[in-house]
XYZ file of N, CA, C and O in Angstrom:
832
model
N 66.342 -18.935 50.458
C 67.022 -18.528 49.231
C 68.402 -19.111 49.185
O 68.793 -19.908 50.005
N 69.207 -18.683 48.173
C 70.555 -19.187 48.088
C 71.150 -18.850 46.753
O 70.494 -18.325 45.863
N 72.427 -19.171 46.536
C 73.098 -18.917 45.277
C 73.079 -20.132 44.402
O 72.448 -21.129 44.699
N 73.828 -20.057 43.286
C 73.856 -21.164 42.348
C 74.644 -22.324 42.908
O 75.609 -22.155 43.634
N 74.239 -23.529 42.538
C 74.991 -24.712 42.930
C 75.912 -25.097 41.799
O 75.746 -24.677 40.669
N 76.880 -25.969 42.083
C 77.833 -26.328 41.056
C 77.574 -27.682 40.451
O 78.445 -28.234 39.790
N 76.418 -28.270 40.679
C 76.157 -29.619 40.217
C 75.436 -29.604 38.884
O 74.329 -29.093 38.771
N 76.038 -30.201 37.873
C 75.387 -30.385 36.584
C 74.875 -29.102 35.990
O 75.510 -28.058 36.069
N 73.708 -29.185 35.348
C 73.095 -28.023 34.724
C 71.975 -27.454 35.574
O 71.074 -26.801 35.070
N 71.993 -27.763 36.859
C 70.927 -27.297 37.733
C 71.515 -26.446 38.838
O 72.564 -26.747 39.389
N 70.855 -25.338 39.133
C 71.277 -24.479 40.222
C 70.154 -24.305 41.209
O 69.095 -24.895 41.075
N 70.401 -23.493 42.222
C 69.391 -23.219 43.232
C 69.211 -21.727 43.342
O 70.174 -20.994 43.569
N 67.988 -21.269 43.167
C 67.690 -19.853 43.264
C 66.828 -19.561 44.464
O 66.292 -20.463 45.101
N 66.681 -18.292 44.783
C 65.870 -17.901 45.928
C 64.398 -17.990 45.569
O 63.998 -17.770 44.439
N 63.592 -18.318 46.550
C 62.144 -18.358 46.359
C 61.480 -18.070 47.684
O 62.064 -18.282 48.739
N 60.252 -17.599 47.648
C 59.553 -17.293 48.875
C 59.463 -15.797 49.093
O 59.866 -15.007 48.265
N 58.962 -15.398 50.231
C 58.745 -13.981 50.502
C 59.966 -13.342 51.147
O 60.780 -14.004 51.775
N 60.105 -12.035 50.992
C 61.232 -11.313 51.578
C 61.079 -11.174 53.091
O 62.053 -10.976 53.801
N 59.868 -11.232 53.600
C 59.610 -11.135 55.024
C 60.303 -12.293 55.749
O 60.037 -13.449 55.455
N 61.206 -12.035 56.705
C 61.935 -13.115 57.382
C 61.042 -14.033 58.185
O 61.463 -15.123 58.564
N 59.808 -13.605 58.479
C 58.899 -14.446 59.240
C 58.125 -15.401 58.355
O 57.389 -16.252 58.847
N 58.290 -15.288 57.036
C 57.572 -16.140 56.095
C 58.501 -17.229 55.593
O 59.683 -16.992 55.351
N 57.976 -18.446 55.447
C 58.771 -19.588 54.999
C 59.333 -19.343 53.611
O 58.666 -18.829 52.739
N 60.611 -19.698 53.414
C 61.236 -19.565 52.108
C 61.715 -20.920 51.607
O 61.911 -21.848 52.381
N 61.905 -21.035 50.294
C 62.330 -22.278 49.679
C 63.600 -22.050 48.868
O 63.839 -20.966 48.358
N 64.404 -23.093 48.700
C 65.526 -23.083 47.770
C 65.020 -23.765 46.503
O 64.878 -24.983 46.464
N 64.714 -22.975 45.496
C 64.114 -23.517 44.282
C 65.178 -23.748 43.218
O 65.979 -22.868 42.903
N 65.191 -24.948 42.651
C 66.152 -25.265 41.605
C 65.786 -24.550 40.301
O 64.621 -24.228 40.058
N 66.812 -24.302 39.462
C 66.553 -23.710 38.158
C 67.528 -24.306 37.147
O 68.585 -24.848 37.495
N 67.159 -24.241 35.882
C 68.004 -24.730 34.802
C 69.070 -23.690 34.502
O 68.767 -22.528 34.242
N 70.341 -24.087 34.528
C 71.429 -23.127 34.344
C 71.437 -22.511 32.944
O 71.832 -21.365 32.764
N 71.009 -23.279 31.952
C 71.051 -22.802 30.572
C 69.918 -21.825 30.290
O 70.122 -20.688 29.876
N 68.700 -22.276 30.537
C 67.534 -21.437 30.236
C 67.153 -20.517 31.392
O 66.364 -19.592 31.215
N 67.711 -20.796 32.599
C 67.363 -20.074 33.829
C 65.884 -20.218 34.183
O 65.325 -19.394 34.900
N 65.268 -21.268 33.689
C 63.868 -21.529 34.024
C 63.779 -22.092 35.437
O 64.596 -22.938 35.837
N 62.826 -21.614 36.199
C 62.588 -22.168 37.526
C 62.018 -23.579 37.373
O 61.243 -23.845 36.463
N 62.385 -24.471 38.302
C 61.925 -25.850 38.246
C 60.930 -26.116 39.368
O 61.133 -25.699 40.511
N 59.892 -26.818 39.015
C 58.806 -27.130 39.951
C 59.352 -27.820 41.201
O 60.163 -28.749 41.114
N 58.916 -27.383 42.373
C 59.374 -27.973 43.625
C 58.943 -29.421 43.773
O 59.574 -30.190 44.501
N 57.888 -29.812 43.067
C 57.375 -31.171 43.212
C 57.944 -32.133 42.180
O 58.440 -33.196 42.526
N 57.917 -31.761 40.900
C 58.319 -32.693 39.835
C 59.581 -32.280 39.097
O 60.067 -33.029 38.244
N 60.114 -31.094 39.387
C 61.329 -30.518 38.775
C 61.190 -30.230 37.284
O 62.184 -30.010 36.601
N 59.978 -30.181 36.760
C 59.786 -29.738 35.381
C 59.823 -28.207 35.349
O 59.558 -27.555 36.363
N 60.167 -27.605 34.203
C 60.229 -26.139 34.129
C 58.883 -25.484 34.437
O 57.829 -25.994 34.051
N 58.958 -24.376 35.166
C 57.766 -23.576 35.434
C 57.636 -22.574 34.287
O 58.468 -21.677 34.141
N 56.641 -22.742 33.477
C 56.475 -21.902 32.291
C 55.921 -20.532 32.666
O 55.399 -20.314 33.755
N 56.065 -19.588 31.721
C 55.513 -18.236 31.872
C 56.123 -17.462 33.044
O 55.483 -16.567 33.594
N 57.343 -17.805 33.442
C 58.006 -17.065 34.504
C 59.271 -16.429 33.934
O 60.179 -17.130 33.476
N 59.340 -15.112 33.940
C 60.504 -14.403 33.395
C 61.405 -13.839 34.488
O 62.375 -13.159 34.202
N 61.095 -14.136 35.733
C 61.893 -13.631 36.848
C 63.239 -14.352 36.902
O 63.316 -15.551 36.636
N 64.317 -13.663 37.257
C 65.632 -14.299 37.380
C 65.661 -15.269 38.555
O 64.836 -15.169 39.477
N 66.609 -16.199 38.553
C 66.670 -17.212 39.623
C 66.811 -16.637 41.020
O 66.358 -17.246 41.986
N 67.444 -15.450 41.156
C 67.651 -14.894 42.492
C 66.519 -13.979 42.945
O 66.606 -13.338 43.991
N 65.453 -13.930 42.160
C 64.314 -13.088 42.540
C 63.601 -13.691 43.749
O 63.425 -14.906 43.845
N 63.197 -12.838 44.681
C 62.451 -13.283 45.861
C 60.965 -13.224 45.532
O 60.437 -12.168 45.198
N 60.309 -14.358 45.634
C 58.883 -14.415 45.301
C 58.038 -14.048 46.505
O 58.364 -14.408 47.634
N 56.939 -13.354 46.260
C 56.001 -13.046 47.338
C 54.721 -13.857 47.189
O 53.710 -13.580 47.816
N 54.761 -14.881 46.360
C 53.621 -15.755 46.125
C 54.148 -17.122 45.699
O 55.308 -17.254 45.284
N 53.324 -18.141 45.796
C 53.717 -19.491 45.372
C 53.447 -19.722 43.891
O 53.608 -20.840 43.399
N 53.085 -18.658 43.174
C 52.675 -18.785 41.774
C 53.717 -19.490 40.919
O 53.382 -20.298 40.074
N 55.003 -19.187 41.134
C 56.042 -19.744 40.274
C 56.848 -20.861 40.943
O 57.925 -21.220 40.469
N 56.334 -21.400 42.033
C 57.023 -22.511 42.689
C 56.676 -23.856 42.060
O 57.441 -24.815 42.168
N 55.533 -23.915 41.389
C 55.048 -25.185 40.847
C 54.635 -25.020 39.394
O 54.227 -23.937 38.974
N 54.721 -26.121 38.651
C 54.369 -26.058 37.234
C 52.863 -26.133 37.011
O 52.373 -25.736 35.957
N 52.114 -26.625 37.999
C 50.662 -26.724 37.849
C 50.026 -26.842 39.229
O 50.710 -27.092 40.234
N 48.721 -26.696 39.264
C 48.000 -26.758 40.540
C 48.094 -28.148 41.164
O 48.147 -28.287 42.392
N 48.108 -29.181 40.324
C 48.180 -30.549 40.843
C 49.494 -30.782 41.587
O 49.523 -31.415 42.651
N 50.600 -30.254 41.044
C 51.891 -30.401 41.711
C 51.918 -29.633 43.025
O 52.506 -30.094 44.014
N 51.299 -28.467 43.054
C 51.244 -27.695 44.294
C 50.486 -28.462 45.367
O 50.890 -28.513 46.527
N 49.377 -29.106 44.972
C 48.572 -29.878 45.923
C 49.335 -31.093 46.431
O 49.313 -31.404 47.622
N 50.039 -31.783 45.526
C 50.800 -32.970 45.925
C 51.954 -32.595 46.855
O 52.236 -33.297 47.830
N 52.628 -31.489 46.556
C 53.734 -31.056 47.419
C 53.220 -30.659 48.793
O 53.851 -30.965 49.818
N 52.097 -29.977 48.828
C 51.510 -29.572 50.100
C 51.169 -30.782 50.949
O 51.385 -30.796 52.169
N 50.667 -31.830 50.292
C 50.306 -33.049 50.999
C 51.541 -33.720 51.587
O 51.558 -34.143 52.744
N 52.621 -33.780 50.792
C 53.844 -34.436 51.247
C 54.542 -33.643 52.344
O 55.160 -34.215 53.235
N 54.478 -32.320 52.255
C 55.223 -31.469 53.185
C 54.507 -31.257 54.508
O 55.130 -30.877 55.497
N 53.214 -31.492 54.557
C 52.438 -31.251 55.764
C 52.065 -32.575 56.419
O 51.317 -33.362 55.850
N 52.597 -32.817 57.611
C 52.281 -34.062 58.310
C 50.796 -34.153 58.644
O 50.212 -35.234 58.603
N 50.189 -33.011 58.967
C 48.760 -33.017 59.282
C 47.915 -33.370 58.071
O 46.985 -34.178 58.162
N 48.260 -32.783 56.923
C 47.493 -33.038 55.701
C 47.616 -34.487 55.264
O 46.621 -35.132 54.889
N 48.830 -35.020 55.306
C 49.025 -36.380 54.829
C 48.415 -37.384 55.803
O 47.932 -38.449 55.388
N 48.389 -37.057 57.084
C 47.747 -37.946 58.052
C 46.234 -37.984 57.823
O 45.620 -39.046 57.878
N 45.656 -36.825 57.545
C 44.219 -36.792 57.276
C 43.880 -37.580 56.010
O 42.881 -38.295 55.956
N 44.737 -37.458 54.984
C 44.505 -38.196 53.746
C 44.621 -39.699 53.976
O 43.830 -40.487 53.451
N 45.606 -40.113 54.777
C 45.766 -41.528 55.085
C 44.589 -42.032 55.902
O 44.131 -43.168 55.711
N 44.095 -41.194 56.797
C 42.933 -41.572 57.592
C 41.701 -41.799 56.737
O 40.922 -42.725 56.974
N 41.528 -40.956 55.720
C 40.390 -41.147 54.803
C 40.556 -42.424 53.992
O 39.574 -43.107 53.680
N 41.790 -42.770 53.675
C 42.052 -43.930 52.829
C 41.944 -45.247 53.597
O 41.303 -46.191 53.125
N 42.560 -45.317 54.770
C 42.625 -46.579 55.506
C 41.750 -46.588 56.760
O 41.685 -47.597 57.467
N 41.091 -45.482 57.028
C 40.083 -45.380 58.083
C 40.589 -45.785 59.471
O 39.839 -46.305 60.304
N 41.872 -45.558 59.714
C 42.402 -45.813 61.043
C 42.569 -47.269 61.413
O 42.701 -47.595 62.601
N 42.592 -48.153 60.420
C 42.761 -49.589 60.685
C 44.223 -49.967 60.484
O 44.786 -49.745 59.407
N 44.843 -50.538 61.497
C 46.249 -50.942 61.424
C 46.425 -52.012 60.350
O 45.706 -53.013 60.342
N 47.376 -51.800 59.464
C 47.571 -52.741 58.351
C 48.246 -54.032 58.803
O 48.240 -55.019 58.066
N 48.817 -54.041 60.011
C 49.493 -55.254 60.491
C 48.596 -56.109 61.374
O 48.391 -57.281 61.088
N 48.077 -55.543 62.441
C 47.260 -56.347 63.360
C 45.770 -56.196 63.130
O 44.966 -56.874 63.780
N 45.398 -55.275 62.218
C 43.995 -55.020 61.841
C 43.161 -54.402 62.969
O 41.919 -54.432 62.919
N 43.814 -53.827 63.960
C 43.069 -53.119 65.000
C 42.365 -51.917 64.396
O 42.982 -51.109 63.711
N 41.071 -51.780 64.674
C 40.317 -50.608 64.230
C 40.518 -49.509 65.271
O 39.800 -49.436 66.268
N 41.531 -48.684 65.052
C 41.893 -47.656 66.028
C 40.795 -46.611 66.180
O 40.580 -46.064 67.264
N 40.101 -46.328 65.108
C 39.022 -45.348 65.155
C 37.891 -45.838 66.053
O 37.358 -45.081 66.872
N 37.544 -47.110 65.925
C 36.495 -47.687 66.767
C 36.943 -47.721 68.224
O 36.138 -47.480 69.137
N 38.218 -48.024 68.459
C 38.748 -48.045 69.823
C 38.616 -46.669 70.462
O 38.154 -46.540 71.605
N 38.999 -45.644 69.731
C 38.922 -44.281 70.254
C 37.473 -43.897 70.564
O 37.179 -43.297 71.604
N 36.563 -44.267 69.698
C 35.154 -43.947 69.918
C 34.620 -44.625 71.174
O 33.849 -44.028 71.936
N 35.025 -45.860 71.399
C 34.597 -46.578 72.607
C 35.163 -45.915 73.863
O 34.460 -45.766 74.867
N 36.422 -45.512 73.801
C 37.036 -44.860 74.962
C 36.376 -43.521 75.266
O 36.212 -43.145 76.428
N 36.008 -42.798 74.225
C 35.384 -41.486 74.412
C 33.990 -41.595 75.034
O 33.479 -40.604 75.567
N 33.402 -42.775 74.986
C 32.081 -42.972 75.605
C 32.160 -42.931 77.129
O 31.151 -42.709 77.798
N 33.367 -43.178 77.656
C 33.573 -43.091 79.108
C 34.016 -41.669 79.425
O 35.112 -41.261 79.070
N 33.158 -40.915 80.075
C 33.425 -39.500 80.322
C 34.619 -39.323 81.256
O 34.724 -39.990 82.284
N 35.525 -38.413 80.890
C 36.690 -38.092 81.705
C 36.225 -37.570 83.066
O 35.368 -36.688 83.155
N 36.784 -38.129 84.132
C 36.454 -37.682 85.480
C 35.261 -38.390 86.095
O 34.957 -38.166 87.281
N 34.582 -39.234 85.320
C 33.453 -39.965 85.883
C 33.972 -41.082 86.789
O 35.172 -41.353 86.851
N 33.057 -41.741 87.482
C 33.450 -42.787 88.430
C 34.244 -43.895 87.741
O 33.784 -44.472 86.747
N 35.436 -44.166 88.248
C 36.311 -45.233 87.733
C 36.574 -45.110 86.233
O 36.726 -46.115 85.532
N 36.670 -43.868 85.730
C 36.815 -43.689 84.283
C 38.105 -44.299 83.745
O 38.117 -44.874 82.642
N 39.198 -44.205 84.501
C 40.454 -44.772 84.022
C 40.386 -46.293 83.932
O 40.817 -46.887 82.938
N 39.860 -46.921 84.970
C 39.743 -48.381 84.987
C 38.826 -48.856 83.864
O 39.103 -49.875 83.207
N 37.757 -48.121 83.617
C 36.817 -48.510 82.569
C 37.456 -48.375 81.184
O 37.262 -49.231 80.312
N 38.204 -47.316 80.983
C 38.865 -47.134 79.695
C 39.941 -48.197 79.481
O 40.098 -48.730 78.375
N 40.682 -48.521 80.549
C 41.711 -49.551 80.421
C 41.087 -50.914 80.145
O 41.669 -51.742 79.437
N 39.905 -51.146 80.673
C 39.214 -52.405 80.408
C 38.831 -52.505 78.931
O 38.893 -53.590 78.333
N 38.453 -51.383 78.345
C 38.132 -51.362 76.911
C 39.382 -51.663 76.097
O 39.336 -52.445 75.139
N 40.500 -51.062 76.489
C 41.755 -51.321 75.783
C 42.136 -52.793 75.896
O 42.544 -53.427 74.909
N 41.990 -53.363 77.096
C 42.328 -54.769 77.309
C 41.474 -55.686 76.448
O 41.938 -56.724 75.967
N 40.244 -55.286 76.219
C 39.326 -56.111 75.417
C 39.570 -55.946 73.920
O 39.590 -56.927 73.177
N 39.790 -54.701 73.460
C 39.893 -54.441 72.034
C 41.323 -54.445 71.507
O 41.562 -54.779 70.339
N 42.265 -54.083 72.366
C 43.656 -53.957 71.911
C 44.615 -54.400 73.012
O 45.379 -53.597 73.552
N 44.599 -55.688 73.364
C 45.461 -56.168 74.461
C 46.953 -55.956 74.204
O 47.745 -55.907 75.149
N 47.351 -55.800 72.934
C 48.768 -55.577 72.623
C 49.280 -54.257 73.205
O 50.483 -54.080 73.408
N 48.363 -53.340 73.504
C 48.766 -52.055 74.072
C 49.118 -52.155 75.558
O 49.601 -51.182 76.146
N 48.871 -53.310 76.161
C 49.179 -53.503 77.573
C 50.619 -53.957 77.781
O 51.030 -54.193 78.918
N 51.379 -54.087 76.696
C 52.782 -54.473 76.789
C 53.542 -53.479 77.660
O 53.283 -52.273 77.616
N 54.466 -53.989 78.458
C 55.180 -53.150 79.426
C 55.883 -51.957 78.765
O 55.908 -50.861 79.314
N 56.429 -52.143 77.576
C 57.142 -51.068 76.909
C 56.255 -49.982 76.341
O 56.740 -48.983 75.818
N 54.940 -50.166 76.446
C 53.989 -49.209 75.876
C 53.223 -48.458 76.962
O 52.164 -47.907 76.679
N 53.748 -48.433 78.168
C 53.047 -47.803 79.291
C 52.728 -46.338 79.009
O 51.595 -45.879 79.255
N 53.701 -45.598 78.483
C 53.472 -44.169 78.224
C 52.400 -43.977 77.160
O 51.531 -43.105 77.283
N 52.446 -44.801 76.109
C 51.451 -44.695 75.039
C 50.063 -45.058 75.560
O 49.064 -44.419 75.197
N 49.990 -46.069 76.415
C 48.710 -46.474 76.998
C 48.142 -45.365 77.862
O 46.946 -45.029 77.762
N 48.974 -44.791 78.717
C 48.500 -43.724 79.601
C 48.005 -42.523 78.786
O 46.995 -41.900 79.144
N 48.706 -42.203 77.703
C 48.304 -41.076 76.863
C 46.954 -41.350 76.196
O 46.091 -40.470 76.120
N 46.770 -42.572 75.714
C 45.514 -42.932 75.051
C 44.351 -42.936 76.028
O 43.254 -42.456 75.702
N 44.576 -43.448 77.224
C 43.515 -43.501 78.227
C 43.146 -42.091 78.691
O 41.962 -41.763 78.846
N 44.136 -41.253 78.889
C 43.878 -39.893 79.375
C 43.235 -39.023 78.311
O 42.362 -38.189 78.607
N 43.656 -39.203 77.054
C 43.134 -38.374 75.962
C 42.928 -39.242 74.718
O 43.800 -39.298 73.840
N 41.810 -39.938 74.638
C 41.570 -40.854 73.514
C 41.300 -40.120 72.200
O 40.188 -39.681 71.924
N 42.347 -39.971 71.411
C 42.240 -39.372 70.088
C 42.906 -40.323 69.097
O 43.691 -41.199 69.478
N 42.613 -40.126 67.818
C 43.235 -40.986 66.816
C 44.748 -40.788 66.789
O 45.503 -41.731 66.505
N 45.203 -39.580 67.088
C 46.632 -39.329 67.117
C 47.352 -40.130 68.193
O 48.545 -40.408 68.071
N 46.644 -40.517 69.241
C 47.232 -41.325 70.306
C 47.051 -42.813 70.058
O 47.625 -43.638 70.776
N 46.270 -43.160 69.030
C 45.968 -44.567 68.769
C 46.713 -45.135 67.571
O 47.058 -46.322 67.550
N 46.963 -44.301 66.546
C 47.677 -44.816 65.367
C 48.606 -43.767 64.780
O 48.406 -42.572 64.970
N 49.627 -44.253 64.090
C 50.622 -43.384 63.470
C 50.695 -43.644 61.974
O 50.409 -44.755 61.507
N 51.080 -42.615 61.228
C 51.348 -42.758 59.793
C 52.797 -43.198 59.644
O 53.714 -42.403 59.868
N 52.999 -44.459 59.308
C 54.344 -45.037 59.257
C 54.890 -45.032 57.838
O 54.167 -45.336 56.887
N 56.163 -44.681 57.691
C 56.823 -44.704 56.385
C 57.233 -46.141 56.055
O 58.011 -46.752 56.793
N 56.695 -46.673 54.973
C 57.041 -48.031 54.555
C 58.535 -48.102 54.246
O 59.245 -48.985 54.721
N 58.999 -47.191 53.406
C 60.446 -47.010 53.239
C 60.855 -45.971 54.259
O 60.414 -44.828 54.200
N 61.694 -46.343 55.224
C 62.009 -45.441 56.340
C 62.567 -44.100 55.887
O 63.163 -43.982 54.810
N 62.390 -43.108 56.734
C 62.896 -41.769 56.450
C 64.405 -41.802 56.249
O 64.941 -41.158 55.349
N 65.109 -42.585 57.075
C 66.576 -42.613 56.983
C 67.060 -43.295 55.705
O 68.237 -43.221 55.370
N 66.167 -43.950 54.970
C 66.519 -44.545 53.688
C 65.989 -43.720 52.519
O 65.966 -44.169 51.392
N 65.551 -42.500 52.818
C 65.090 -41.608 51.759
C 63.594 -41.564 51.570
O 63.103 -40.999 50.590
N 62.834 -42.133 52.493
C 61.382 -42.178 52.331
C 60.629 -41.048 52.993
O 59.420 -41.119 53.167
N 61.338 -39.987 53.381
C 60.695 -38.908 54.127
C 59.678 -38.110 53.352
O 58.502 -38.069 53.704
N 60.115 -37.465 52.266
C 59.218 -36.592 51.517
C 58.549 -37.382 50.403
O 58.794 -37.175 49.221
N 57.704 -38.324 50.787
C 56.970 -39.157 49.826
C 55.479 -38.964 50.033
O 55.040 -38.412 51.031
N 54.704 -39.448 49.083
C 53.263 -39.330 49.179
C 52.637 -40.508 49.899
O 53.312 -41.279 50.585
N 51.340 -40.670 49.712
C 50.604 -41.737 50.385
C 51.099 -43.121 50.012
O 50.920 -44.071 50.776
N 51.721 -43.240 48.820
C 52.174 -44.563 48.390
C 53.239 -45.143 49.307
O 53.461 -46.356 49.328
N 53.886 -44.297 50.122
C 54.928 -44.781 51.032
C 54.470 -44.743 52.484
O 55.281 -44.873 53.391
N 53.185 -44.595 52.717
C 52.674 -44.522 54.082
C 51.651 -45.619 54.357
O 50.961 -46.087 53.457
N 51.584 -46.012 55.601
C 50.612 -47.016 56.033
C 50.181 -46.697 57.456
O 50.891 -46.031 58.218
N 49.011 -47.172 57.821
C 48.483 -46.974 59.159
C 48.989 -48.081 60.079
O 48.823 -49.262 59.782
N 49.601 -47.689 61.186
C 50.024 -48.649 62.210
C 49.507 -48.190 63.562
O 49.633 -47.010 63.909
N 48.919 -49.112 64.329
C 48.540 -48.772 65.693
C 49.821 -48.480 66.470
O 50.927 -48.827 66.032
N 49.705 -47.853 67.624
C 50.905 -47.452 68.366
C 51.750 -48.656 68.768
O 52.980 -48.563 68.839
N 51.120 -49.811 68.997
C 51.873 -51.009 69.371
C 52.703 -51.513 68.202
O 53.897 -51.810 68.350
N 52.093 -51.626 67.028
C 52.817 -52.097 65.846
C 53.881 -51.091 65.424
O 54.971 -51.477 64.988
N 53.573 -49.805 65.545
C 54.553 -48.787 65.189
C 55.762 -48.841 66.121
O 56.907 -48.685 65.687
N 55.507 -49.098 67.388
C 56.597 -49.236 68.362
C 57.494 -50.412 67.985
O 58.725 -50.309 68.030
N 56.886 -51.539 67.590
C 57.664 -52.718 67.216
C 58.474 -52.472 65.947
O 59.650 -52.857 65.859
N 57.874 -51.800 64.960
C 58.572 -51.510 63.707
C 59.742 -50.561 63.961
O 60.848 -50.757 63.444
N 59.501 -49.536 64.766
C 60.562 -48.573 65.077
C 61.712 -49.242 65.809
O 62.890 -48.969 65.529
N 61.393 -50.126 66.745
C 62.437 -50.833 67.485
C 63.272 -51.704 66.550
O 64.500 -51.760 66.668
N 62.617 -52.387 65.610
C 63.327 -53.235 64.650
C 64.233 -52.396 63.749
O 65.361 -52.796 63.432
N 63.754 -51.219 63.346
C 64.566 -50.343 62.501
C 65.778 -49.809 63.265
O 66.876 -49.718 62.707
N 65.582 -49.464 64.526
C 66.712 -48.993 65.342
C 67.756 -50.087 65.491
O 68.969 -49.816 65.427
N 67.303 -51.320 65.670
C 68.227 -52.452 65.787
C 68.992 -52.660 64.484
O 70.209 -52.897 64.493
N 68.288 -52.552 63.354
C 68.923 -52.725 62.051
C 69.944 -51.632 61.786
O 71.031 -51.889 61.251
N 69.606 -50.394 62.154
C 70.536 -49.280 61.942
C 71.777 -49.432 62.815
O 72.896 -49.130 62.382
N 71.589 -49.910 64.055
C 72.733 -50.122 64.939
C 73.647 -51.202 64.372
O 74.884 -51.076 64.409
N 73.034 -52.274 63.830
C 73.829 -53.346 63.236
C 74.591 -52.844 62.011
O 75.749 -53.227 61.779
N 73.959 -51.959 61.233
C 74.610 -51.407 60.048
C 75.784 -50.512 60.445
O 76.852 -50.544 59.802
N 75.616 -49.726 61.485
C 76.714 -48.870 61.956
C 77.887 -49.717 62.430
O 79.056 -49.401 62.161
N 77.576 -50.819 63.127
C 78.631 -51.719 63.596
C 79.348 -52.363 62.418
O 80.580 -52.475 62.403
N 78.566 -52.790 61.419
C 79.149 -53.423 60.232
C 80.100 -52.466 59.518
O 81.208 -52.839 59.129
N 79.693 -51.217 59.388
C 80.547 -50.239 58.710
C 81.804 -49.931 59.516
O 82.882 -49.737 58.950
N 81.636 -49.870 60.829
C 82.792 -49.576 61.672
C 83.827 -50.703 61.601
O 85.043 -50.457 61.595
N 83.343 -51.941 61.523
C 84.245 -53.092 61.480
C 84.679 -53.437 60.058
O 85.573 -54.259 59.865
N 83.996 -52.828 59.073
C 84.345 -53.081 57.690
C 83.962 -54.454 57.194
O 84.564 -55.001 56.271
N 82.911 -55.053 57.782
C 82.476 -56.385 57.376
C 81.475 -56.269 56.226
O 80.880 -55.219 55.966
N 81.258 -57.372 55.530
C 80.358 -57.387 54.388
C 78.912 -57.434 54.845
O 78.581 -57.997 55.910
N 78.031 -56.888 54.026
C 76.599 -56.951 54.278
C 76.094 -58.269 53.701
O 76.145 -58.474 52.479
N 75.618 -59.186 54.558
C 75.182 -60.507 54.092
C 73.677 -60.619 53.979
O 73.129 -61.701 53.847
N 72.981 -59.464 54.035
C 71.527 -59.514 53.911
C 71.119 -59.943 52.502
O 71.769 -59.582 51.538
């Protein structure tokens, strides 16, 4: 919850349940009409006569329609959006085209604890995804070999990085990257951010 904000004609009202153990939201409202604004699209939520500071015990007035509620749920839940991305791209890395789902299935065929199971699983990785044998990926490799799941094989990567405002976006800003490609992308972004911090500290121009 919260009080009114001082920006423009929009304020922030309380939303969510009164129970402190239940998640609450800061819901925007129109200062003039005092209409609650949809958490997803910021359009007015119709048929709601409750004041902005009212504590809601249901999500009924958080969204303007069922479609917005579904889209917000997808964006806000990492598990939901990962499952949706998995259905869309089927676990195939968009950069190196590694079929992570097929890799995981092959690894799972080698029973944990069976004779030479680790060596056999690593041999599968070497054959299907040699990029995972890179020295900087030792922890990721060990995790995949010990517990071959899709979560250990590929990540949902933000095309527009979170630090550039791409955090609460839908599937249009996500792509499937195997752990090796995701590691490389993350390293490049960290390098770029460090260079940007240095540029700002020195007051030099951005020549990109």
